Amino acid sequence: MANLVYKRVSTDQQSTGRQNLVLDEAGIEDPVVFEEDPGTSSRLHPLQRPKFGELLTYARPGDTVHISEMFRLVRGTGHILDVLDVFHRDRLALRIHDGAFSAMDLTARHLRTGELLSTVKFMVQTLAAAGELQRDLQRELTYDGLRAAEAKGNKGGRRPVVTAAKAAVRAGYLGGRSIAGLARDHHVSRGAIRPAVADLMPEHTDASQDTPAPEIAVALDMPGKVADFLRAAELEPAERDAFDQGLTVRRGQGYTLRIPAAPSVHRQLLDRCQPLDAPSAIPAQRKARREYANRVNALGTETP
């Protein structure tokens, strides 16, 4: 009987680091890994995904399919029931190693009718519906937070970068224009201008000179409600890598995500969950963000 491992990430900027951690801790013997190409959307039905199709073709009765969390395989209720029907047909077991479904035997069937146990079906439908509700609330909170930020004159999303206008920016800087003036001219942030003219700035040093020491990674516990929000958010590559390397630590009915990252990355992640401070946010989410903010702010503003 084989152990078949399935992995998936939703964007090509994400990594399977967190999934690898959960699955490695599970101690799966002789795993046969099937990993979707980066960017395989959760909206695509699992039975239509290439690597999951290969897994089903490879599988034999009695094999066990292992996933780190249910949402790596399915999202909506219909998808879950479709997959469970296929597992029952092919006599495959399903083992989920983290998240709400990890303590359930989702393949349990009635001994006489062979149908999915009604209690299992009810729990699957309830938890899946709760997950969909959570994602909808996160989208609403993000929208409300962006509107609140726009009302203050701030814009959300990724910062614009200087690309085609880089030569003009450099020429303007050499001509005496300030970074702030160039940022206004090109409708970008000053942070987008600096990389384009970094080698022209007075404080620029040659490679032969001493360079600043890199930031030392610090492990901080992120409350589960903050982690749930950021899991569905659009993160920069460095932020996503740090998030995916987080270790889940159980805390009673909830959990925290222990993330090892540079202080600057922790501050970026804190900025990403700003919508949780919106008036429309759930009190528990606001409290969770404040707890995370206190931990991040305790790092101070200076880097080692």
C-alpha positions in Angstrom: 0.0 0.0 0.0 1.5 3.3 -1.1 1.5 6.7 0.5 0.6 9.3 -2.1 1.3 13.0 -1.2 -0.5 15.8 -3.0 0.8 19.4 -3.0 -0.5 22.6 -4.6 0.0 26.4 -4.4 -2.3 29.0 -5.9 0.3 31.4 -7.4 3.7 31.1 -8.9 5.0 33.4 -6.2 4.2 30.9 -3.4 6.2 28.0 -2.2 5.4 24.6 -0.7 7.6 25.3 2.3 4.8 25.1 4.9 3.2 22.0 3.3 6.6 20.3 3.3 7.0 21.1 7.0 3.6 19.7 8.0 4.1 16.6 5.9 7.7 16.0 7.0 6.5 16.2 10.7 3.9 13.5 9.9 6.6 11.0 9.2 5.1 9.6 6.0 6.9 6.4 4.9 8.2 6.2 1.3 6.0 9.0 0.0 5.2 9.3 -3.8 4.8 13.0 -4.4 2.4 14.6 -6.9 2.9 18.4 -7.0 0.8 20.7 -9.3 2.6 23.3 -11.4 2.8 26.7 -9.5 -0.2 28.8 -9.9 -2.8 26.0 -10.2 -5.9 27.8 -9.1 -8.2 26.3 -6.4 -11.1 27.3 -8.6 -10.2 24.5 -11.0 -12.0 21.3 -10.0 -9.6 18.8 -8.4 -10.6 16.1 -10.8 -9.5 18.4 -13.7 -6.0 19.2 -12.3 -3.2 17.4 -14.2 -1.2 16.1 -11.2 -4.2 15.0 -9.2 -5.3 13.1 -12.3 -1.9 11.4 -12.4 -2.3 10.6 -8.7 -5.6 8.9 -9.3 -4.2 7.0 -12.2 -1.2 5.8 -10.2 -3.3 4.9 -7.1 -4.3 1.3 -6.2 -7.0 0.1 -3.8 -5.7 0.5 -0.2 -3.4 3.4 -0.9 -3.5 6.5 1.3 -3.6 10.1 -0.1 -1.9 12.6 2.2 -2.3 16.4 2.1 -1.2 19.1 4.6 -4.6 20.9 4.7 -7.9 20.3 3.0 -7.9 23.6 1.0 -4.7 22.4 -0.8 -7.0 19.9 -2.5 -10.5 21.3 -2.5 -12.4 24.6 -1.6 -16.1 24.3 -2.0 -18.5 21.7 -0.6 -19.3 20.2 -4.1 -15.6 19.6 -4.8 -15.1 17.8 -1.5 -18.1 15.4 -2.0 -17.0 14.7 -5.6 -13.5 13.8 -4.5 -14.7 11.6 -1.6 -17.0 9.7 -4.1 -13.9 9.0 -6.3 -11.9 7.9 -3.2 -14.7 5.5 -2.2 -15.0 4.2 -5.8 -11.2 3.5 -6.0 -11.0 2.4 -2.3 -8.5 5.1 -1.3 -7.9 6.5 2.2 -7.5 10.2 2.8 -5.3 11.6 5.5 -5.3 15.4 6.3 -2.5 16.4 8.6 -3.4 20.0 9.7 -6.5 22.2 9.9 -10.1 21.7 10.7 -10.5 18.3 8.9 -7.4 16.7 10.4 -9.2 14.8 13.2 -11.9 13.3 10.9 -12.2 10.1 8.9 -13.8 11.7 5.8 -13.9 8.4 3.9 -16.2 6.6 6.5 -19.2 4.9 4.9 -22.3 3.1 6.1 -21.6 -0.6 6.4 -24.8 -1.7 4.6 -25.6 1.1 2.2 -22.1 2.1 1.3 -23.0 5.8 1.4 -21.0 8.5 3.1 -22.0 8.6 6.8 -24.6 11.3 7.4 -22.6 12.7 10.3 -19.4 12.9 8.1 -21.4 14.5 5.3 -22.9 17.1 7.7 -19.5 18.0 9.2 -17.9 18.3 5.7 -20.7 20.6 4.5 -20.6 22.7 7.7 -16.8 23.1 7.8 -16.7 23.8 4.0 -19.4 26.4 4.3 -17.6 28.0 7.3 -14.4 28.2 5.2 -16.3 29.8 2.3 -17.8 32.3 4.8 -14.4 33.1 6.3 -13.0 33.8 2.8 -15.9 36.0 1.9 -15.5 38.0 5.2 -11.8 38.4 4.4 -12.6 39.8 1.0 -15.1 42.2 2.5 -12.7 43.3 5.2 -10.0 43.8 2.6 -12.3 46.0 0.5 -13.5 48.0 3.6 -9.8 48.5 4.6 -8.8 49.6 1.2 -11.7 52.1 1.1 -10.8 53.4 4.5 -7.1 53.8 3.4 -8.2 55.6 0.2 -10.3 58.0 2.2 -7.0 58.9 4.0 -5.2 59.4 0.8 -3.4 56.0 0.8 -3.6 53.4 -1.9 -3.5 49.6 -1.4 -1.9 46.9 -3.5 1.6 46.6 -4.6 3.7 49.7 -5.0 4.4 50.9 -8.5 7.9 50.3 -9.8 9.9 52.3 -12.3 10.5 50.2 -15.5 10.3 51.9 -18.9 10.9 55.3 -17.4 14.1 54.2 -15.6 16.4 56.1 -18.0 14.4 59.3 -17.6 14.5 58.9 -13.9 18.3 58.5 -13.9 18.7 61.4 -16.2 16.5 63.6 -14.0 18.4 62.6 -10.9 21.8 63.4 -12.6 20.2 66.7 -13.6 19.6 67.7 -10.0 16.0 66.5 -9.5 15.3 65.2 -6.0 13.9 61.7 -5.3 10.7 63.3 -4.0 10.3 65.4 -7.1 10.9 62.4 -9.4 8.4 60.4 -7.5 5.8 63.1 -8.1 6.7 63.4 -11.8 6.3 59.6 -12.4 3.4 59.0 -9.9 5.2 56.4 -7.9 6.5 56.2 -4.3 10.0 57.4 -3.4 10.8 53.8 -2.6 10.2 53.0 -6.2 12.7 55.7 -7.3 15.6 54.8 -5.1 16.4 51.4 -6.6 16.6 53.1 -10.1 19.2 55.6 -8.9 20.8 53.7 -6.0 24.2 53.5 -7.7 24.1 57.3 -8.3 23.4 58.3 -4.7 26.2 59.8 -2.6 25.9 57.1 0.1 26.4 54.4 -2.5 29.4 52.2 -1.7 31.6 50.0 -4.0 31.5 46.3 -3.6 35.0 46.5 -2.1 33.7 48.5 0.8 31.9 47.2 3.8 28.2 46.4 3.3 25.5 46.5 6.0 25.0 43.2 7.7 21.8 41.4 6.7 18.9 41.3 9.1 18.7 38.4 11.5 15.5 36.3 11.3 13.3 36.5 14.4 10.6 34.0 15.1 7.3 35.6 16.1 4.0 34.0 16.9 1.2 35.2 14.6 -2.3 34.7 16.0 -4.4 32.2 13.9 -7.0 34.8 13.0 -4.3 37.0 11.5 -2.8 34.0 9.7 -6.1 33.0 8.3 -6.6 36.4 6.8 -3.1 36.6 5.3 -3.3 33.1 3.9 -5.9 34.4 1.3 -4.1 37.8 0.8 -1.8 38.8 -2.0 1.7 38.9 -0.6 5.1 39.8 -2.0 7.5 36.9 -2.6 9.5 37.5 0.5 6.4 37.8 2.6 4.9 34.6 1.1 8.1 32.6 1.6 8.2 33.6 5.3 4.5 32.9 5.8 4.8 29.4 4.1 7.7 28.5 6.4 5.6 29.2 9.5 5.1 26.4 12.0 1.6 25.8 13.4 1.4 25.8 17.2 -1.8 24.6 18.8 -3.3 27.0 21.5 -6.4 25.3 23.0 -9.2 25.7 20.4 -7.1 28.0 18.2 -3.5 28.2 17.0 -0.6 30.5 16.3 1.7 30.5 13.3 5.4 30.8 14.4 7.1 32.6 11.5 10.9 33.0 11.3 11.6 36.2 9.3 13.6 39.4 9.3 12.0 42.3 11.3 11.3 44.2 8.1 9.2 41.3 6.8 7.3 41.0 10.0 6.5 44.7 9.7 5.3 44.2 6.1 3.0 41.3 7.1 1.6 43.6 9.9 0.9 46.2 7.3 -0.9 43.6 5.1 -3.4 42.8 7.8 -4.4 46.5 8.4 -8.0 45.7 7.2 -8.5 43.7 10.4 -8.4 47.1 12.2 -11.4 48.4 10.2 -14.6 49.2 12.2 -16.4 46.4 10.3 -13.9 43.8 11.5 -14.8 41.1 14.0 -13.7 42.1 17.5 -11.7 38.9 17.9 -9.8 39.7 14.6 -9.0 43.3 15.8 -7.7 41.8 19.1 -5.6 39.3 17.3 -4.0 42.0 15.1 -3.3 44.1 18.1 -1.5 41.2 19.7 0.6 40.6 16.6 1.3 44.4 16.3 2.6 44.4 19.9 5.0 41.6 19.2 6.2 43.2 15.9 6.6 46.7 17.5 8.6 45.1 20.3 11.3 44.3 17.8 12.0 48.1 17.6 12.7 50.1 14.5 16.4 49.3 14.2 17.7 46.3 12.4 20.9 44.5 13.6 
